[in-house]
Amino acid sequence: MTSHSLFPSQPQPRLAGVPFLLLPLLLAACGGGSDDTSTTTSNAEKVACESLVGTTLAGGKVLTAAAIPAGDYTPPGQPGPVTGLPAFCRVTALMQPSTDSSVNVEVWMPRQNWNGRFLGTGNGGGGGSIAYITGMAEGLKRGFASANTDLGTAPDANLAIDHPERWRDFGYRANHEMTVTGKALATAYYKAAPRTSYFQGCSTGGQQALSIAQRYPDDYHGIVAGAPANNRTHLHTMFIHNLQALTAPGAALSQAKLNMVTAKVLAACVGKDGGAPTDTFLTDPRRCSFDPETLPKCAGTDSDTCLTVPQLTALKATWNGPVNPRTGERIFSGLPVGSESAVLGLGFQGDTTSWPAQQFYMFKWASGSAWNYATFDMDRDMDTADARLASIMNANDTDLSRFKANGGKLAMFTGTADPGVPYASAIDYYERTVQAQGGDLAATQNFFRYFLVPGMGHCSSITGGPGVGDFGQSYSQYVPKDADHDILLKMVDWVENKTAPDSVIATRYADAAGTTVAMERPICAYPKVPTYQSGDASKASSFKCVDAPRNGVQTPAARYLN
């Protein structure tokens, strides 16, 4: 597989031909699956698709509108097709909420069998292009009118230095523009407004999701936020911290060494955290008390079966996470144990070439093109970045009262083997939201639920995580076979039928086509986790959702929750 770094703003090479996470475009074809036939209507286009070019948009204009036949479709400028699509109306628009804004929006609407719903979808990395397979194409297959935006950072987020209006577009404004535009176009096309609206995104898309709930609480009825990079400036400071640690003299860790470390962690903890004893991943890393001093140390000759003193020091630093060296205040959590060798793990985060180019655009925005990660000061320079960007980029506000009052529903998830957006950040946000609800977990669960996904890497199984990783979420290649396996349709049921999701069945497939199931497991509403009971560990029926300890993660100081 070709490697992708976290949040790339442009398509990157792929590992083993399978694209990884956070790509603006996933090149792999979407899998099949049944549509939401129980709710599909006979809604069809009421006007010619091409006539939408004349649609009036506040602050923007429609650029193109074309009827696309059913089958495979290769969007302009993209290297490969999106497969198995129904016939749809493709509309492109340009929105300019400021004089320095250039927000591209694309809307795909089924020409027949529209389900009456609108779906906004998220992006990866620094945006910069329309993300066709991060929920948009999959939403179309389910019958949604689906939309995406390039977040106003085309062609490359690194080029937005000295463009604060574009920072605002990326941080929150482009999504609202997309939403207003998408709903207006759907209304013009079908001569009926969407009856309900949903948003789904992961990573950058998860940040977008939480930002929408906080800033535009009446834009969507239901929101699915995956691996949210909502504490953005401090998450990326973790990347700086890890890169500095891994590039210290003698500290470089080979992939073979990282594989050894992860294997030692799993050997010590698998089956002791709710998972099955045969698992090759952790279900709840919070219950893994691994002592790094037990790792084999190199005596004289360096090899892939041991760690030198500088390498062990670097590894400990990545697990400990970044802190302010002057005050000792925690800036962000450390890497989850058991994710060291994963895609986007320390092999990626120690790369001095691609990693800075893909991850550090925002620090260039704050400090200029001469900014250098090697000299970044976790005290002074962190304050500089936050002063310019935190209020724009971060979505840490736990006051969701307006979203709740409007009847909004929010589901959030992260994988336990995700080194890109560690699950600790999501748990911390969820627990802080509970406190904002007066400490009432039940009251919070009435509108906001969180799911910890065993063994999933970043956003879906496309990152190669060893556990379950497909349940209808953004970045999954597969449209699930039914609502029990589909978090998006679970959200529809929650919004429209008031049935809150206690669990969703997540799948790991044995083949790229998604025709053979290797494993299924329930993912459970926090604080419950799937707990092995007995029987075949590849069957969801062998697990039960059981309460696990609350919180138990590294939490940033209040200063770094701005």
Coordinates of C-alpha atoms in Angstrom, one line a residue:
M1 CA 0.0 0.0 0.0
T2 CA 1.2 3.5 -0.6
S3 CA 1.3 5.7 2.4
H4 CA -0.8 8.7 3.2
S5 CA -0.1 11.0 6.0
L6 CA -2.9 12.3 8.2
F7 CA -5.1 15.0 6.8
P8 CA -3.4 15.3 3.4
S9 CA -4.8 18.3 1.5
Q10 CA -4.2 16.6 -1.9
P11 CA -4.4 13.0 -3.0
Q12 CA -1.2 11.1 -2.0
P13 CA 0.3 7.7 -3.0
R14 CA -1.5 4.7 -1.6
L15 CA -0.3 1.7 0.4
A16 CA -1.1 -1.6 -1.4
G17 CA -3.4 0.2 -3.7
V18 CA -5.8 1.1 -0.9
P19 CA -6.2 4.8 -0.2
F20 CA -6.0 5.8 3.4
L21 CA -7.6 8.4 5.4
L22 CA -8.5 11.9 5.1
L23 CA -8.1 12.2 1.4
P24 CA -10.1 14.8 -0.3
L25 CA -10.7 12.0 -2.8
L26 CA -10.7 8.3 -2.0
L27 CA -9.7 6.5 -5.1
A28 CA -11.1 3.2 -4.2
A29 CA -14.5 2.3 -5.5
C30 CA -17.4 2.4 -3.1
G31 CA -18.9 -1.0 -2.1
G32 CA -22.4 -2.1 -2.7
G33 CA -25.2 -2.4 -0.2
S34 CA -28.9 -1.9 0.1
D35 CA -30.5 1.5 0.0
D36 CA -32.8 2.8 2.7
T37 CA -35.8 1.2 0.9
S38 CA -38.0 1.5 4.0
T39 CA -37.9 5.3 3.6
T40 CA -37.2 5.8 -0.1
T41 CA -40.0 7.8 -1.8
S42 CA -40.9 8.2 -5.4
N43 CA -39.6 11.8 -5.4
A44 CA -38.0 12.7 -8.7
E45 CA -36.6 15.7 -10.4
K46 CA -39.3 18.4 -11.1
V47 CA -37.2 20.6 -13.4
A48 CA -34.4 19.8 -15.9
C49 CA -31.1 19.5 -14.1
E50 CA -29.4 21.9 -16.5
S51 CA -31.9 24.7 -15.7
L52 CA -30.4 25.0 -12.2
V53 CA -27.6 27.1 -13.6
G54 CA -30.0 30.0 -13.3
T55 CA -30.8 29.4 -9.6
T56 CA -30.2 32.5 -7.4
L57 CA -27.8 32.0 -4.6
A58 CA -27.1 34.6 -1.9
G59 CA -23.4 35.4 -2.1
G60 CA -22.6 33.0 -4.9
K61 CA -23.5 31.5 -8.2
V62 CA -24.2 28.2 -9.9
L63 CA -21.3 27.3 -12.3
T64 CA -22.5 24.1 -13.9
A65 CA -25.4 21.7 -13.8
A66 CA -25.4 18.4 -15.7
A67 CA -27.5 15.2 -15.6
I68 CA -25.2 12.2 -15.1
P69 CA -26.4 8.8 -16.1
A70 CA -26.4 5.8 -13.8
G71 CA -23.2 3.8 -13.6
D72 CA -19.5 4.8 -13.1
Y73 CA -18.6 8.5 -13.1
T74 CA -15.2 10.1 -13.1
P75 CA -15.4 13.7 -11.8
P76 CA -13.4 16.3 -13.8
G77 CA -9.8 16.3 -12.8
Q78 CA -9.9 13.1 -10.9
P79 CA -7.8 10.0 -11.8
G80 CA -10.5 7.3 -11.3
P81 CA -14.2 6.7 -11.3
V82 CA -16.7 6.6 -8.6
T83 CA -18.6 3.4 -9.2
G84 CA -22.2 2.1 -9.1
L85 CA -23.9 5.4 -8.9
P86 CA -27.6 6.0 -9.6
A87 CA -28.5 8.7 -12.1
F88 CA -28.0 12.1 -10.6
C89 CA -27.9 15.8 -11.1
R90 CA -24.5 17.2 -10.5
V91 CA -24.3 20.9 -9.7
T92 CA -21.2 23.0 -8.9
A93 CA -21.3 26.4 -7.3
L94 CA -18.9 29.1 -6.2
M95 CA -19.6 30.9 -2.9
Q96 CA -17.9 34.1 -1.8
P97 CA -18.9 35.0 1.8
S98 CA -16.0 37.5 1.8
T99 CA -14.1 39.4 -0.8
D100 CA -11.1 37.0 -0.3
S101 CA -13.3 33.8 -0.3
S102 CA -13.5 31.2 -3.0
V103 CA -15.6 28.4 -1.6
N104 CA -16.4 25.7 -4.2
V105 CA -19.4 23.6 -3.5
E106 CA -20.7 20.5 -5.3
V107 CA -24.2 18.9 -4.9
W108 CA -25.2 15.5 -6.2
M109 CA -29.0 14.9 -6.3
P110 CA -30.7 11.6 -7.3
R111 CA -32.8 12.0 -10.4
Q112 CA -35.2 9.4 -9.1
N113 CA -36.1 8.0 -5.6
W114 CA -34.8 11.0 -3.6
N115 CA -35.5 10.1 0.1
G116 CA -36.5 13.6 0.9
R117 CA -33.3 14.3 2.9
F118 CA -30.2 16.4 2.6
L119 CA -26.7 15.2 3.6
G120 CA -23.7 17.5 4.1
T121 CA -20.4 15.7 4.1
G122 CA -17.0 16.5 5.6
N123 CA -13.4 16.7 4.3
G124 CA -9.9 15.5 5.2
G125 CA -6.7 17.4 5.9
G126 CA -6.6 21.0 4.8
G127 CA -9.4 20.5 2.3
G128 CA -8.5 22.1 -1.0
S129 CA -10.7 19.9 -3.2
I130 CA -14.2 18.3 -3.3
A131 CA -14.2 15.1 -1.3
Y132 CA -16.3 12.7 -3.4
I133 CA -15.9 9.5 -1.3
T134 CA -16.1 10.7 2.3
G135 CA -19.8 10.2 2.4
M136 CA -21.0 12.2 -0.6
A137 CA -21.2 9.3 -3.1
E138 CA -22.3 6.9 -0.4
G139 CA -25.1 9.3 0.6
L140 CA -26.3 9.5 -3.0
K141 CA -26.5 5.7 -3.1
R142 CA -28.8 5.8 -0.1
G143 CA -31.0 8.4 -1.8
F144 CA -29.8 11.6 -0.1
A145 CA -29.2 14.8 -1.9
S146 CA -25.5 15.1 -0.9
A147 CA -23.0 18.0 -0.8
N148 CA -19.4 18.8 -0.2
T149 CA -17.1 21.8 -0.3
D150 CA -13.4 22.3 -0.8
L151 CA -13.4 24.5 2.4
G152 CA -12.1 27.4 0.4
T153 CA -8.5 26.3 0.6
A154 CA -7.9 25.2 -3.0
P155 CA -5.5 24.3 -4.3
D156 CA -3.4 23.9 -1.1
A157 CA -3.9 25.0 2.4
N158 CA -0.2 25.8 2.7
L159 CA -0.8 28.7 0.3
A160 CA -3.3 30.5 2.6
I161 CA -0.7 32.5 4.5
D162 CA -1.9 36.1 5.1
H163 CA -5.5 35.2 4.1
P164 CA -7.5 35.3 7.3
E165 CA -10.8 35.2 5.5
R166 CA -9.8 31.8 4.0
W167 CA -8.9 30.6 7.5
R168 CA -12.4 31.4 8.6
D169 CA -13.9 29.6 5.6
F170 CA -11.8 26.5 6.5
G171 CA -12.6 26.8 10.2
Y172 CA -16.4 27.0 10.0
R173 CA -17.9 29.3 7.3
A174 CA -17.5 27.1 4.2
N175 CA -19.7 24.4 5.7
H176 CA -22.5 26.8 6.4
E177 CA -22.2 28.1 2.8
M178 CA -22.4 24.5 1.5
T179 CA -25.4 23.8 3.6
V180 CA -27.4 26.8 2.6
T181 CA -26.5 26.3 -1.1
G182 CA -27.2 22.6 -1.0
K183 CA -30.6 23.0 0.5
A184 CA -31.5 25.8 -1.9
L185 CA -30.5 23.7 -4.9
A186 CA -32.4 20.6 -3.7
T187 CA -35.5 22.8 -3.1
A188 CA -35.2 24.2 -6.6
Y189 CA -34.7 20.8 -8.2
Y190 CA -37.4 18.9 -6.5
K191 CA -39.8 21.8 -5.8
A192 CA -39.8 20.7 -2.2
A193 CA -37.4 21.5 0.7
P194 CA -35.6 18.6 2.3
R195 CA -37.7 17.4 5.2
T196 CA -34.7 16.6 7.4
S197 CA -31.0 17.3 7.1
Y198 CA -27.9 15.4 8.2
F199 CA -24.1 16.0 8.3
Q200 CA -21.5 13.3 8.4
G201 CA -17.7 13.7 8.5
C202 CA -14.5 12.3 10.0
S203 CA -11.2 13.9 11.2
T204 CA -11.3 17.3 9.6
G205 CA -14.9 16.4 8.9
G206 CA -15.4 15.6 12.6
Q207 CA -14.1 19.0 13.4
Q208 CA -16.6 20.4 10.9
A209 CA -19.3 18.4 12.5
L210 CA -18.8 19.7 16.0
S211 CA -18.2 23.3 14.7
I212 CA -21.6 23.1 13.0
A213 CA -23.3 21.9 16.1
Q214 CA -21.7 24.8 18.1
R215 CA -22.0 27.6 15.6
Y216 CA -24.9 26.8 13.3
P217 CA -27.2 24.7 15.5
D218 CA -30.2 24.9 13.2
D219 CA -28.4 23.8 10.0
Y220 CA -28.8 20.0 10.7
H221 CA -31.2 17.7 12.5
G222 CA -28.6 15.0 12.9
I223 CA -24.8 15.1 12.9
V224 CA -22.3 12.2 12.9
A225 CA -18.8 13.3 14.0
G226 CA -16.0 10.9 13.5
A227 CA -12.5 11.2 15.1
P228 CA -13.1 14.9 15.5
A229 CA -10.0 17.1 15.1
N230 CA -11.9 19.8 17.1
N231 CA -9.0 20.8 19.3
R232 CA -7.1 21.4 16.1
T233 CA -4.2 23.7 17.1
H234 CA -3.3 21.5 20.0
L235 CA -3.7 18.2 18.1
H236 CA -1.2 19.4 15.5
T237 CA 1.0 20.5 18.3
M238 CA 1.1 16.9 19.4
F239 CA 2.4 16.2 15.9
I240 CA 5.2 18.7 16.3
H241 CA 6.0 17.3 19.7
N242 CA 6.2 13.7 18.3
L243 CA 8.3 14.8 15.3
Q244 CA 10.7 16.7 17.6
A245 CA 11.0 13.6 19.8
L246 CA 11.5 11.2 17.0
T247 CA 14.2 13.3 15.2
A248 CA 16.3 13.7 18.3
P249 CA 19.8 12.2 18.0
G250 CA 19.5 8.4 17.8
A251 CA 15.8 8.4 18.4
A252 CA 14.5 7.3 15.0
L253 CA 12.2 4.2 15.2
S254 CA 12.0 1.8 12.3
Q255 CA 8.7 0.2 11.3
A256 CA 10.0 -3.1 12.5
K257 CA 10.8 -1.7 16.0
L258 CA 7.3 -0.1 16.1
N259 CA 5.7 -3.4 15.2
M260 CA 7.6 -5.0 18.0
V261 CA 6.4 -2.3 20.5
T262 CA 2.8 -2.8 19.5
A263 CA 3.1 -6.5 19.7
K264 CA 4.4 -6.3 23.3
V265 CA 1.6 -3.9 24.2
L266 CA -1.0 -6.3 22.8
A267 CA 0.6 -9.3 24.5
A268 CA 0.3 -7.6 27.8
C269 CA -3.2 -6.3 27.5
V270 CA -5.4 -8.1 25.0
G271 CA -8.4 -9.8 26.6
K272 CA -8.0 -7.8 29.8
D273 CA -10.0 -4.7 28.6
G274 CA -13.3 -6.2 27.6
G275 CA -12.1 -7.7 24.3
A276 CA -11.7 -11.4 23.4
P277 CA -8.5 -13.1 24.3
T278 CA -7.9 -13.9 20.6
D279 CA -8.1 -10.2 19.6
T280 CA -5.2 -8.6 17.7
F281 CA -6.2 -5.1 19.0
L282 CA -7.3 -3.3 22.2
T283 CA -11.0 -2.7 23.0
D284 CA -10.3 -0.2 25.7
P285 CA -6.7 1.0 26.0
R286 CA -7.6 3.0 29.1
R287 CA -7.4 -0.4 30.9
C288 CA -4.0 -1.2 29.5
S289 CA -1.4 -0.3 32.1
F290 CA 1.7 -1.0 30.1
D291 CA 5.1 -0.4 31.5
P292 CA 7.5 0.8 28.8
E293 CA 10.5 -0.3 31.0
T294 CA 9.5 -3.9 30.1
L295 CA 10.3 -3.4 26.5
P296 CA 13.6 -5.1 25.4
K297 CA 16.6 -2.8 25.5
C298 CA 19.5 -3.1 23.1
A299 CA 22.7 -4.2 24.8
G300 CA 25.5 -3.2 22.5
T301 CA 24.2 -4.1 19.1
D302 CA 21.1 -2.3 17.8
S303 CA 18.4 -4.5 16.2
D304 CA 14.7 -4.4 15.3
T305 CA 14.0 -6.6 18.4
C306 CA 15.1 -3.9 21.0
L307 CA 15.1 -0.2 21.7
T308 CA 18.1 2.0 22.4
V309 CA 18.0 4.5 25.3
P310 CA 17.2 7.4 22.9
Q311 CA 14.5 5.4 21.1
L312 CA 12.8 4.5 24.4
T313 CA 13.0 8.1 25.5
A314 CA 11.3 9.2 22.3
L315 CA 8.6 6.5 22.6
K316 CA 7.8 7.5 26.2
A317 CA 7.5 11.2 25.0
T318 CA 4.9 10.2 22.3
W319 CA 2.9 8.3 24.9
N320 CA 3.1 11.2 27.4
G321 CA 2.1 13.9 25.0
P322 CA 3.0 17.6 24.8
V323 CA 3.1 19.8 27.8
N324 CA 4.1 23.4 28.4
P325 CA 7.8 23.2 29.4
R326 CA 7.5 26.3 31.6
T327 CA 4.2 25.7 33.4
G328 CA 3.8 21.9 33.1
E329 CA 0.3 22.3 31.7
R330 CA -0.9 19.6 29.4
I331 CA -1.4 20.8 25.8
F332 CA -2.9 17.6 24.3
S333 CA -3.0 13.9 25.0
G334 CA -0.3 11.4 24.0
L335 CA -0.5 8.6 21.4
P336 CA -2.8 5.7 22.4
V337 CA -1.0 2.6 23.4
G338 CA -1.4 -0.1 20.7
S339 CA -1.4 2.4 17.8
E340 CA 2.4 3.0 17.5
S341 CA 2.8 0.9 14.3
A342 CA -0.4 1.9 12.7
V343 CA -1.0 3.9 9.5
L344 CA -0.4 7.5 10.6
G345 CA 1.4 6.2 13.6
L346 CA 5.0 7.0 14.6
G347 CA 6.4 5.8 11.3
F348 CA 4.5 8.6 9.6
Q349 CA 4.8 11.1 12.4
G350 CA 8.6 10.9 12.3
D351 CA 8.7 11.6 8.6
T352 CA 10.5 15.0 8.2
T353 CA 9.5 15.4 4.5
S354 CA 5.8 14.7 3.9
W355 CA 4.6 15.2 7.5
P356 CA 5.4 18.9 7.9
A357 CA 4.1 19.7 4.4
Q358 CA 0.7 18.0 5.2
Q359 CA 0.2 18.8 8.8
F360 CA 1.6 22.2 9.7
Y361 CA -0.1 24.6 7.3
M362 CA -1.9 26.3 10.2
F363 CA 1.4 27.2 11.9
K364 CA 2.5 28.8 8.7
W365 CA -0.7 30.8 8.7
A366 CA 0.1 32.0 12.3
S367 CA 3.8 32.6 11.9
G368 CA 4.6 32.9 8.2
S369 CA 6.3 30.8 5.5
A370 CA 9.7 30.7 7.4
W371 CA 8.1 28.8 10.3
N372 CA 10.1 25.8 11.4
Y373 CA 8.8 22.9 13.4
A374 CA 12.3 22.1 14.8
T375 CA 12.4 25.4 16.7
F376 CA 8.8 25.5 17.8
D377 CA 8.5 26.5 21.5
M378 CA 5.6 24.8 23.2
D379 CA 5.1 27.8 25.5
R380 CA 5.7 31.0 23.5
D381 CA 4.9 29.7 20.0
M382 CA 1.8 27.8 21.2
D383 CA 0.4 31.1 22.5
T384 CA 1.1 32.8 19.2
A385 CA -0.7 30.1 17.2
D386 CA -3.6 30.1 19.6
A387 CA -4.0 33.9 19.5
R388 CA -4.4 33.9 15.8
L389 CA -6.2 30.7 15.1
A390 CA -7.8 29.0 18.1
S391 CA -11.1 31.0 17.9
I392 CA -11.3 30.1 14.2
M393 CA -10.0 26.5 14.0
N394 CA -11.0 24.9 17.2
A395 CA -14.4 23.6 18.1
N396 CA -14.1 23.0 21.8
D397 CA -17.3 24.8 23.0
T398 CA -19.4 22.4 25.1
D399 CA -22.4 24.7 25.2
L400 CA -24.7 22.7 22.8
S401 CA -27.9 24.1 24.4
R402 CA -29.2 25.7 21.1
F403 CA -28.5 22.5 19.2
K404 CA -30.3 20.5 21.8
A405 CA -33.2 22.9 22.1
N406 CA -33.7 22.6 18.3
G407 CA -34.1 18.9 18.7
G408 CA -30.6 18.1 17.2
K409 CA -29.0 14.8 17.7
L410 CA -25.2 14.2 17.7
A411 CA -23.3 10.9 17.4
M412 CA -19.5 10.9 17.8
F413 CA -17.0 8.0 17.4
T414 CA -13.3 7.3 17.4
G415 CA -11.1 4.2 17.0
T416 CA -9.0 2.8 19.8
A417 CA -6.1 2.3 17.4
D418 CA -6.2 5.8 15.9
P419 CA -2.9 7.6 16.2
G420 CA -4.1 10.5 14.1
V421 CA -6.8 11.8 16.4
P422 CA -6.4 10.0 19.7
Y423 CA -9.7 8.9 21.3
A424 CA -8.7 10.7 24.5
S425 CA -9.6 14.0 22.9
A426 CA -13.1 12.8 22.1
I427 CA -13.7 11.3 25.5
D428 CA -12.5 14.5 27.1
Y429 CA -14.9 16.6 24.9
Y430 CA -17.8 14.2 25.7
E431 CA -17.2 14.3 29.5
R432 CA -16.9 18.1 29.4
T433 CA -20.2 18.2 27.6
V434 CA -21.7 16.0 30.3
Q435 CA -20.5 18.5 32.9
A436 CA -22.1 21.4 30.9
Q437 CA -25.3 19.4 31.2
G438 CA -25.0 19.6 35.0
G439 CA -23.1 16.3 35.2
D440 CA -26.2 14.4 34.0
L441 CA -25.1 11.6 31.7
A442 CA -28.6 10.6 30.9
A443 CA -29.6 14.1 29.9
T444 CA -26.6 14.3 27.6
Q445 CA -27.4 10.9 26.0
N446 CA -30.8 12.2 25.1
F447 CA -29.1 14.2 22.3
F448 CA -25.4 13.3 22.2
R449 CA -23.9 9.8 22.2
Y450 CA -20.3 8.7 21.8
F451 CA -19.0 5.3 20.5
L452 CA -15.5 3.9 21.0
V453 CA -14.6 1.5 18.1
P454 CA -12.4 -1.4 19.0
G455 CA -9.2 -1.7 17.0
M456 CA -10.2 0.9 14.3
G457 CA -7.5 3.1 13.0
H458 CA -8.3 6.6 11.6
C459 CA -11.9 7.0 10.6
S460 CA -12.5 3.5 9.0
S461 CA -10.9 0.2 8.0
I462 CA -9.4 1.9 5.0
T463 CA -6.5 2.9 7.3
G464 CA -5.7 -0.8 7.9
G465 CA -6.6 -0.9 11.6
P466 CA -6.7 -4.4 12.9
G467 CA -10.3 -4.3 14.4
V468 CA -13.7 -3.6 13.0
G469 CA -13.9 -0.4 11.0
D470 CA -17.0 -0.2 8.7
F471 CA -20.4 0.9 9.9
G472 CA -21.7 3.3 7.3
Q473 CA -19.5 6.2 8.5
S474 CA -17.6 8.7 6.5
Y475 CA -14.5 7.2 4.8
S476 CA -15.9 3.7 4.8
Q477 CA -15.9 2.2 1.3
Y478 CA -19.0 0.2 1.9
V479 CA -22.7 1.1 2.0
P480 CA -24.0 -1.2 4.8
K481 CA -26.6 -3.9 4.1
D482 CA -29.1 -2.7 6.7
A483 CA -29.7 0.0 9.3
D484 CA -28.3 -2.2 12.1
H485 CA -24.9 -1.8 10.5
D486 CA -25.3 1.8 9.4
I487 CA -24.6 4.7 11.8
L488 CA -26.1 7.2 9.3
L489 CA -29.4 5.3 9.1
K490 CA -29.3 4.9 12.9
M491 CA -29.1 8.7 13.1
V492 CA -32.0 9.0 10.7
D493 CA -34.0 6.7 13.0
W494 CA -33.0 8.7 16.1
V495 CA -34.1 12.0 14.5
E496 CA -37.2 10.9 12.8
N497 CA -38.5 8.1 15.1
K498 CA -36.9 9.1 18.4
T499 CA -35.0 5.8 18.7
A500 CA -31.7 6.5 20.2
P501 CA -28.9 4.2 19.1
D502 CA -27.5 2.0 22.0
S503 CA -25.2 0.2 19.6
V504 CA -24.2 -0.2 15.9
I505 CA -22.8 -3.4 14.4
A506 CA -19.3 -2.7 12.9
T507 CA -17.7 -5.0 10.4
R508 CA -14.3 -6.0 9.2
Y509 CA -14.3 -7.5 5.7
A510 CA -11.9 -10.2 4.6
D511 CA -11.8 -8.9 1.0
A512 CA -11.6 -5.5 -0.6
A513 CA -14.9 -6.0 -2.4
G514 CA -16.7 -6.3 1.0
T515 CA -18.4 -9.6 0.2
T516 CA -16.9 -11.7 2.9
V517 CA -17.2 -10.8 6.6
A518 CA -14.2 -11.5 8.7
M519 CA -15.5 -10.1 12.0
E520 CA -18.5 -8.2 13.4
R521 CA -18.7 -6.5 16.7
P522 CA -21.2 -4.1 18.4
I523 CA -19.9 -0.6 19.1
C524 CA -21.6 0.7 22.2
A525 CA -22.8 4.1 23.5
Y526 CA -20.3 5.4 26.0
P527 CA -19.5 4.5 28.8
K528 CA -20.4 1.0 27.6
V529 CA -17.9 -1.0 25.6
P530 CA -18.4 -4.3 23.8
T531 CA -17.4 -7.0 26.3
Y532 CA -16.7 -10.6 25.4
Q533 CA -19.1 -13.1 26.9
S534 CA -18.3 -16.5 25.1
G535 CA -18.3 -18.2 21.8
D536 CA -16.9 -17.2 18.4
A537 CA -15.2 -13.8 18.8
S538 CA -15.8 -13.0 15.2
K539 CA -19.6 -12.8 15.9
A540 CA -21.3 -9.7 17.3
S541 CA -23.6 -12.0 19.3
S542 CA -20.6 -13.1 21.4
F543 CA -20.4 -9.6 23.0
K544 CA -22.5 -7.5 25.2
C545 CA -22.4 -3.8 25.9
V546 CA -21.2 -3.4 29.4
D547 CA -20.4 -0.2 31.5
A548 CA -16.7 0.6 31.6
P549 CA -14.9 3.2 33.8
R550 CA -15.6 6.8 32.9
N551 CA -13.0 9.2 31.6
G552 CA -9.6 7.8 32.5
V553 CA -7.7 9.8 29.8
Q554 CA -5.1 12.6 29.7
T555 CA -6.9 15.9 29.6
P556 CA -5.6 19.3 28.4
A557 CA -5.3 22.2 30.7
A558 CA -8.2 24.7 30.4
R559 CA -5.8 27.1 28.8
Y560 CA -5.5 24.7 25.8
L561 CA -9.2 24.1 25.4
N562 CA -9.7 27.6 23.8

